[in-house]
GROMACS .gro file of C-alpha atoms in nm:
model
  308
    1UNK     CA    1  -1.099   0.385   5.692
    2UNK     CA    2  -1.403   0.547   5.889
    3UNK     CA    3  -1.462   0.813   5.635
    4UNK     CA    4  -1.821   0.875   5.419
    5UNK     CA    5  -1.557   0.954   5.144
    6UNK     CA    6  -1.401   0.545   5.225
    7UNK     CA    7  -1.665   0.442   5.236
    8UNK     CA    8  -1.848   0.566   4.920
    9UNK     CA    9  -1.521   0.384   4.784
   10UNK     CA   10  -1.553   0.024   4.908
   11UNK     CA   11  -1.916   0.037   4.751
   12UNK     CA   12  -1.789   0.154   4.406
   13UNK     CA   13  -1.550  -0.133   4.372
   14UNK     CA   14  -1.831  -0.332   4.448
   15UNK     CA   15  -2.067  -0.195   4.219
   16UNK     CA   16  -1.788  -0.261   3.928
   17UNK     CA   17  -1.697  -0.592   4.090
   18UNK     CA   18  -2.067  -0.744   4.123
   19UNK     CA   19  -2.302  -0.512   3.919
   20UNK     CA   20  -2.077  -0.419   3.635
   21UNK     CA   21  -1.864  -0.796   3.618
   22UNK     CA   22  -1.546  -0.614   3.525
   23UNK     CA   23  -1.239  -0.825   3.534
   24UNK     CA   24  -1.069  -0.880   3.902
   25UNK     CA   25  -0.686  -0.671   3.726
   26UNK     CA   26  -0.894  -0.391   3.661
   27UNK     CA   27  -1.113  -0.364   3.958
   28UNK     CA   28  -0.777  -0.400   4.141
   29UNK     CA   29  -0.616  -0.164   3.973
   30UNK     CA   30  -0.956   0.097   4.089
   31UNK     CA   31  -0.896  -0.048   4.434
   32UNK     CA   32  -0.513   0.146   4.461
   33UNK     CA   33  -0.629   0.457   4.259
   34UNK     CA   34  -0.972   0.545   4.480
   35UNK     CA   35  -0.785   0.463   4.764
   36UNK     CA   36  -0.538   0.686   4.715
   37UNK     CA   37  -0.722   0.970   4.632
   38UNK     CA   38  -0.947   0.907   4.977
   39UNK     CA   39  -0.610   0.913   5.195
   40UNK     CA   40  -0.529   1.259   4.956
   41UNK     CA   41  -0.848   1.407   5.034
   42UNK     CA   42  -0.882   1.301   5.390
   43UNK     CA   43  -0.548   1.411   5.406
   44UNK     CA   44  -0.751   1.777   5.271
   45UNK     CA   45  -0.943   1.693   5.639
   46UNK     CA   46  -1.250   1.626   5.397
   47UNK     CA   47  -1.377   1.349   5.501
   48UNK     CA   48  -1.748   1.422   5.332
   49UNK     CA   49  -1.821   1.379   4.947
   50UNK     CA   50  -1.984   1.703   4.950
   51UNK     CA   51  -1.708   1.874   5.063
   52UNK     CA   52  -1.484   1.823   4.780
   53UNK     CA   53  -1.423   2.062   4.514
   54UNK     CA   54  -1.227   2.059   4.164
   55UNK     CA   55  -0.948   2.267   4.294
   56UNK     CA   56  -0.934   1.925   4.508
   57UNK     CA   57  -0.916   1.696   4.200
   58UNK     CA   58  -0.727   1.882   4.041
   59UNK     CA   59  -0.433   1.925   4.311
   60UNK     CA   60  -0.451   1.538   4.315
   61UNK     CA   61  -0.371   1.474   4.002
   62UNK     CA   62  -0.129   1.777   4.029
   63UNK     CA   63   0.003   1.513   4.303
   64UNK     CA   64  -0.004   1.280   4.140
   65UNK     CA   65   0.263   1.371   3.869
   66UNK     CA   66   0.532   1.578   4.118
   67UNK     CA   67   0.471   1.238   4.424
   68UNK     CA   68   0.562   1.252   4.743
   69UNK     CA   69   0.698   1.048   5.047
   70UNK     CA   70   0.531   0.771   4.935
   71UNK     CA   71   0.502   0.806   4.595
   72UNK     CA   72   0.701   0.805   4.285
   73UNK     CA   73   0.588   1.012   4.021
   74UNK     CA   74   0.329   0.928   3.750
   75UNK     CA   75   0.386   0.914   3.387
   76UNK     CA   76   0.149   1.141   3.185
   77UNK     CA   77  -0.043   0.785   3.039
   78UNK     CA   78  -0.075   0.652   3.465
   79UNK     CA   79  -0.214   0.964   3.545
   80UNK     CA   80  -0.464   1.013   3.335
   81UNK     CA   81  -0.563   0.648   3.460
   82UNK     CA   82  -0.563   0.722   3.778
   83UNK     CA   83  -0.819   1.078   3.697
   84UNK     CA   84  -1.010   0.827   3.460
   85UNK     CA   85  -1.118   0.630   3.773
   86UNK     CA   86  -1.138   0.925   4.050
   87UNK     CA   87  -1.402   1.043   3.733
   88UNK     CA   88  -1.623   0.691   3.765
   89UNK     CA   89  -1.619   0.754   4.117
   90UNK     CA   90  -1.767   1.093   4.113
   91UNK     CA   91  -2.037   0.986   3.834
   92UNK     CA   92  -2.096   0.698   4.028
   93UNK     CA   93  -2.190   0.890   4.370
   94UNK     CA   94  -2.396   1.194   4.119
   95UNK     CA   95  -2.623   0.866   4.090
   96UNK     CA   96  -2.635   0.757   4.385
   97UNK     CA   97  -2.711   1.060   4.522
   98UNK     CA   98  -2.413   1.113   4.783
   99UNK     CA   99  -2.340   1.453   4.589
  100UNK     CA  100  -2.531   1.691   4.361
  101UNK     CA  101  -2.249   1.734   4.109
  102UNK     CA  102  -1.964   1.557   3.955
  103UNK     CA  103  -1.702   1.853   3.979
  104UNK     CA  104  -1.452   1.583   3.812
  105UNK     CA  105  -1.632   1.647   3.535
  106UNK     CA  106  -1.422   1.924   3.436
  107UNK     CA  107  -1.068   1.769   3.487
  108UNK     CA  108  -0.956   1.641   3.207
  109UNK     CA  109  -0.647   1.308   3.226
  110UNK     CA  110  -0.328   1.428   3.151
  111UNK     CA  111  -0.209   1.377   2.761
  112UNK     CA  112   0.053   1.101   2.754
  113UNK     CA  113   0.328   1.274   2.545
  114UNK     CA  114   0.332   1.171   2.147
  115UNK     CA  115   0.522   0.889   2.113
  116UNK     CA  116   0.730   0.965   1.725
  117UNK     CA  117   0.718   0.663   1.569
  118UNK     CA  118   1.082   0.483   1.489
  119UNK     CA  119   1.165   0.489   1.110
  120UNK     CA  120   1.545   0.316   1.024
  121UNK     CA  121   1.793   0.470   0.859
  122UNK     CA  122   1.814   0.448   0.504
  123UNK     CA  123   2.105   0.233   0.491
  124UNK     CA  124   1.951   0.076   0.728
  125UNK     CA  125   1.676  -0.034   0.512
  126UNK     CA  126   1.897  -0.155   0.211
  127UNK     CA  127   2.071  -0.389   0.484
  128UNK     CA  128   1.691  -0.515   0.532
  129UNK     CA  129   1.619  -0.505   0.190
  130UNK     CA  130   1.914  -0.636   0.110
  131UNK     CA  131   1.892  -0.979   0.362
  132UNK     CA  132   1.539  -1.039   0.290
  133UNK     CA  133   1.618  -1.192  -0.015
  134UNK     CA  134   1.871  -1.444   0.155
  135UNK     CA  135   2.016  -1.745  -0.115
  136UNK     CA  136   1.755  -1.672  -0.361
  137UNK     CA  137   1.534  -1.932  -0.354
  138UNK     CA  138   1.195  -1.951  -0.452
  139UNK     CA  139   1.031  -1.808  -0.040
  140UNK     CA  140   1.364  -1.586  -0.077
  141UNK     CA  141   1.241  -1.370  -0.393
  142UNK     CA  142   0.879  -1.421  -0.142
  143UNK     CA  143   0.998  -1.225   0.151
  144UNK     CA  144   1.215  -0.969  -0.048
  145UNK     CA  145   0.857  -0.917  -0.276
  146UNK     CA  146   0.698  -0.889   0.103
  147UNK     CA  147   0.920  -0.622   0.215
  148UNK     CA  148   0.973  -0.439  -0.131
  149UNK     CA  149   0.605  -0.388  -0.140
  150UNK     CA  150   0.556  -0.270   0.250
  151UNK     CA  151   0.818   0.010   0.204
  152UNK     CA  152   0.746   0.100  -0.142
  153UNK     CA  153   0.383   0.173  -0.077
  154UNK     CA  154   0.363   0.220   0.334
  155UNK     CA  155   0.082  -0.051   0.373
  156UNK     CA  156  -0.026  -0.181   0.679
  157UNK     CA  157   0.063  -0.596   0.679
  158UNK     CA  158  -0.250  -0.648   0.639
  159UNK     CA  159  -0.263  -0.447   0.325
  160UNK     CA  160   0.032  -0.599   0.175
  161UNK     CA  161  -0.103  -0.978   0.214
  162UNK     CA  162  -0.472  -0.942   0.117
  163UNK     CA  163  -0.297  -0.775  -0.247
  164UNK     CA  164  -0.447  -1.022  -0.505
  165UNK     CA  165  -0.307  -1.016  -0.882
  166UNK     CA  166  -0.534  -0.804  -1.024
  167UNK     CA  167  -0.517  -0.577  -0.737
  168UNK     CA  168  -0.148  -0.488  -0.929
  169UNK     CA  169  -0.103  -0.237  -1.278
  170UNK     CA  170   0.207  -0.294  -1.371
  171UNK     CA  171   0.132  -0.021  -1.669
  172UNK     CA  172   0.023   0.256  -1.477
  173UNK     CA  173   0.243   0.168  -1.213
  174UNK     CA  174   0.067   0.140  -0.896
  175UNK     CA  175  -0.096  -0.072  -0.665
  176UNK     CA  176  -0.450  -0.096  -0.489
  177UNK     CA  177  -0.437  -0.105  -0.102
  178UNK     CA  178  -0.789  -0.227  -0.022
  179UNK     CA  179  -0.704  -0.055   0.423
  180UNK     CA  180  -0.901  -0.053   0.707
  181UNK     CA  181  -1.350   0.008   0.673
  182UNK     CA  182  -1.335  -0.114   0.315
  183UNK     CA  183  -1.139   0.214   0.197
  184UNK     CA  184  -0.971   0.192  -0.102
  185UNK     CA  185  -0.634   0.334  -0.198
  186UNK     CA  186  -0.443   0.373  -0.548
  187UNK     CA  187  -0.083   0.411  -0.478
  188UNK     CA  188   0.252   0.443  -0.651
  189UNK     CA  189   0.488   0.134  -0.698
  190UNK     CA  190   0.828   0.256  -0.689
  191UNK     CA  191   1.073   0.082  -0.950
  192UNK     CA  192   1.212  -0.146  -0.729
  193UNK     CA  193   0.870  -0.316  -0.627
  194UNK     CA  194   0.691  -0.323  -0.907
  195UNK     CA  195   1.114  -0.532  -1.049
  196UNK     CA  196   1.051  -0.752  -0.702
  197UNK     CA  197   0.709  -0.839  -0.846
  198UNK     CA  198   0.692  -0.879  -1.177
  199UNK     CA  199   1.050  -1.158  -1.071
  200UNK     CA  200   0.822  -1.300  -0.766
  201UNK     CA  201   0.519  -1.354  -0.953
  202UNK     CA  202   0.646  -1.483  -1.288
  203UNK     CA  203   0.917  -1.708  -1.147
  204UNK     CA  204   0.832  -1.814  -0.754
  205UNK     CA  205   0.471  -1.778  -0.721
  206UNK     CA  206   0.385  -2.069  -0.959
  207UNK     CA  207   0.630  -2.326  -0.760
  208UNK     CA  208   0.412  -2.217  -0.442
  209UNK     CA  209   0.067  -2.250  -0.595
  210UNK     CA  210  -0.112  -2.617  -0.490
  211UNK     CA  211  -0.245  -2.826  -0.719
  212UNK     CA  212  -0.587  -2.739  -0.629
  213UNK     CA  213  -0.540  -2.414  -0.728
  214UNK     CA  214  -0.450  -2.051  -0.514
  215UNK     CA  215  -0.641  -1.798  -0.586
  216UNK     CA  216  -0.595  -1.467  -0.656
  217UNK     CA  217  -0.348  -1.414  -0.334
  218UNK     CA  218   0.023  -1.185  -0.431
  219UNK     CA  219   0.206  -1.325  -0.100
  220UNK     CA  220   0.180  -1.714  -0.096
  221UNK     CA  221   0.329  -1.949   0.223
  222UNK     CA  222   0.466  -2.320   0.150
  223UNK     CA  223   0.104  -2.486   0.122
  224UNK     CA  224   0.000  -2.193  -0.190
  225UNK     CA  225  -0.270  -2.049   0.066
  226UNK     CA  226  -0.229  -1.720   0.188
  227UNK     CA  227   0.061  -1.554   0.334
  228UNK     CA  228  -0.061  -1.467   0.716
  229UNK     CA  229   0.020  -1.201   0.884
  230UNK     CA  230   0.207  -1.392   1.188
  231UNK     CA  231   0.415  -1.556   0.905
  232UNK     CA  232   0.465  -1.184   0.723
  233UNK     CA  233   0.638  -1.074   1.092
  234UNK     CA  234   0.836  -1.332   1.095
  235UNK     CA  235   0.976  -1.257   0.751
  236UNK     CA  236   1.045  -0.915   0.845
  237UNK     CA  237   1.257  -1.037   1.169
  238UNK     CA  238   1.459  -1.317   0.977
  239UNK     CA  239   1.556  -1.024   0.779
  240UNK     CA  240   1.660  -0.808   1.043
  241UNK     CA  241   1.849  -1.017   1.219
  242UNK     CA  242   2.054  -1.110   0.942
  243UNK     CA  243   2.089  -0.798   0.858
  244UNK     CA  244   2.259  -0.694   1.186
  245UNK     CA  245   1.932  -0.463   1.264
  246UNK     CA  246   1.954  -0.452   1.661
  247UNK     CA  247   1.625  -0.211   1.702
  248UNK     CA  248   1.301  -0.336   1.749
  249UNK     CA  249   1.165  -0.405   1.416
  250UNK     CA  250   0.825  -0.443   1.306
  251UNK     CA  251   0.603  -0.438   0.957
  252UNK     CA  252   0.491  -0.095   1.107
  253UNK     CA  253   0.850   0.013   1.089
  254UNK     CA  254   0.918   0.014   0.762
  255UNK     CA  255   0.514   0.228   0.725
  256UNK     CA  256   0.680   0.445   0.953
  257UNK     CA  257   1.009   0.454   0.687
  258UNK     CA  258   0.853   0.506   0.428
  259UNK     CA  259   0.654   0.838   0.606
  260UNK     CA  260   0.998   1.016   0.722
  261UNK     CA  261   1.163   0.941   0.422
  262UNK     CA  262   0.910   1.108   0.210
  263UNK     CA  263   0.875   1.359   0.428
  264UNK     CA  264   1.267   1.402   0.485
  265UNK     CA  265   1.269   1.409   0.067
  266UNK     CA  266   1.028   1.713   0.040
  267UNK     CA  267   0.690   1.542   0.064
  268UNK     CA  268   0.412   1.755   0.103
  269UNK     CA  269   0.211   1.596   0.450
  270UNK     CA  270  -0.119   1.552   0.255
  271UNK     CA  271   0.054   1.394  -0.030
  272UNK     CA  272   0.153   1.111   0.250
  273UNK     CA  273  -0.145   1.126   0.488
  274UNK     CA  274  -0.264   1.031   0.078
  275UNK     CA  275  -0.043   0.813   0.024
  276UNK     CA  276  -0.087   0.623   0.362
  277UNK     CA  277  -0.441   0.645   0.356
  278UNK     CA  278  -0.504   0.820   0.693
  279UNK     CA  279  -0.895   1.005   0.743
  280UNK     CA  280  -0.699   1.355   0.912
  281UNK     CA  281  -0.411   1.578   0.849
  282UNK     CA  282  -0.334   1.530   1.187
  283UNK     CA  283  -0.245   1.143   1.199
  284UNK     CA  284  -0.010   1.222   0.942
  285UNK     CA  285   0.117   1.520   1.111
  286UNK     CA  286   0.286   1.283   1.406
  287UNK     CA  287   0.579   1.209   1.150
  288UNK     CA  288   0.671   1.573   1.121
  289UNK     CA  289   0.773   1.561   1.420
  290UNK     CA  290   0.989   1.315   1.324
  291UNK     CA  291   1.197   1.556   1.100
  292UNK     CA  292   1.203   1.839   1.340
  293UNK     CA  293   1.348   1.648   1.533
  294UNK     CA  294   1.641   1.563   1.301
  295UNK     CA  295   1.712   1.942   1.231
  296UNK     CA  296   1.734   2.015   1.577
  297UNK     CA  297   2.014   1.805   1.610
  298UNK     CA  298   2.159   1.903   1.229
  299UNK     CA  299   2.098   2.237   1.395
  300UNK     CA  300   2.284   2.173   1.675
  301UNK     CA  301   2.589   2.027   1.589
  302UNK     CA  302   2.641   2.293   1.331
  303UNK     CA  303   2.577   2.600   1.418
  304UNK     CA  304   2.803   2.777   1.591
  305UNK     CA  305   2.588   2.938   1.866
  306UNK     CA  306   2.398   2.658   1.915
  307UNK     CA  307   2.689   2.430   2.085
  308UNK     CA  308   2.624   2.468   2.482
   0.00000   0.00000   0.00000
C-alpha cells in the first residue's frame, strides 16, 4: 500500500488507536472497512485524497450493497457501519489538512430495515399465562400475577418489578407505572390482572415477606426482597417452556403483544402510544406495520384476484 489514501488510512488508524484509545475490536473493524475503501478508490485511479469526490463515496456505498467477486453483499446495517467508518476517516483528513472539503458528509448511511416487533398469537399468550400458574404454590401465584400485569398493562419489565403497593388503585381499576426518565403514567388494569393482583396480595405475598419487613414492593423474591429483573425474566422463560412455546420469548414480547393485540382490536395508535408511555407516536407506529402485514396475509389468502 503506497498511495496517499492508504497512508492516510494508516495515520487515521493510529489516531483512533493511540490518541482516542478505542478498543482493539473497534480498531480492527475500522481497519477492515477502510482498507476496503482504500482499495476501492485506488481501483478508480484515485490515489490522492483530494481526487475523491462525493460520487466515489456513493459508488462505494453501492458496491457494499451489491458485493463483488471478493465480497458478499452487506446488509443495510453493515453497510451503514462501514460508511460511518469512511465518514470518520474523511473528517480526520479534513482536520489534518489533507483535504479541503469533506465529500463524505452528504452521504448518509443507509437506514436499516425496521424490524417488526414479535408478538405472540393470543392463544399463545393464554397458554403462557396458564402455564405460569403452575401447581398453585405461593411463587406460582406471584409468577402468574407478574405475567398478567406485563401483558395486561404493556408495562416494561422494570416498571412491573418497580411497582409498589400504593401504585395500585383497585377502586379505580388502574395502576401507576414509573417509566424512563422518571416519567409516570396511569394505565387501566384489566379484570384478569386486577383479580390476580388481589389474590396474590391477599394470599401469597404475606408468606414471602421477611421478618424485617419487605417494604412496599409488590413483587417479592423468596427471601422477601424486591424481585430482580433477571428473576422476572426467568419466570417468563420457564412459563414459555411449560407452555411449549418454541419461539424466543422475552418480557418485551408481552409488551409487543399488548400493543399489537390492541391495534388489531381497533384501538387508536395514539391511545396505544399513551398506554406504552412513548414520547412520540412515531415509536408506536412500528406496531401498525405488524397489523398491515396481517392484513396482507388475509388479503392474499382470501381475495380471488390476490392469489398467484
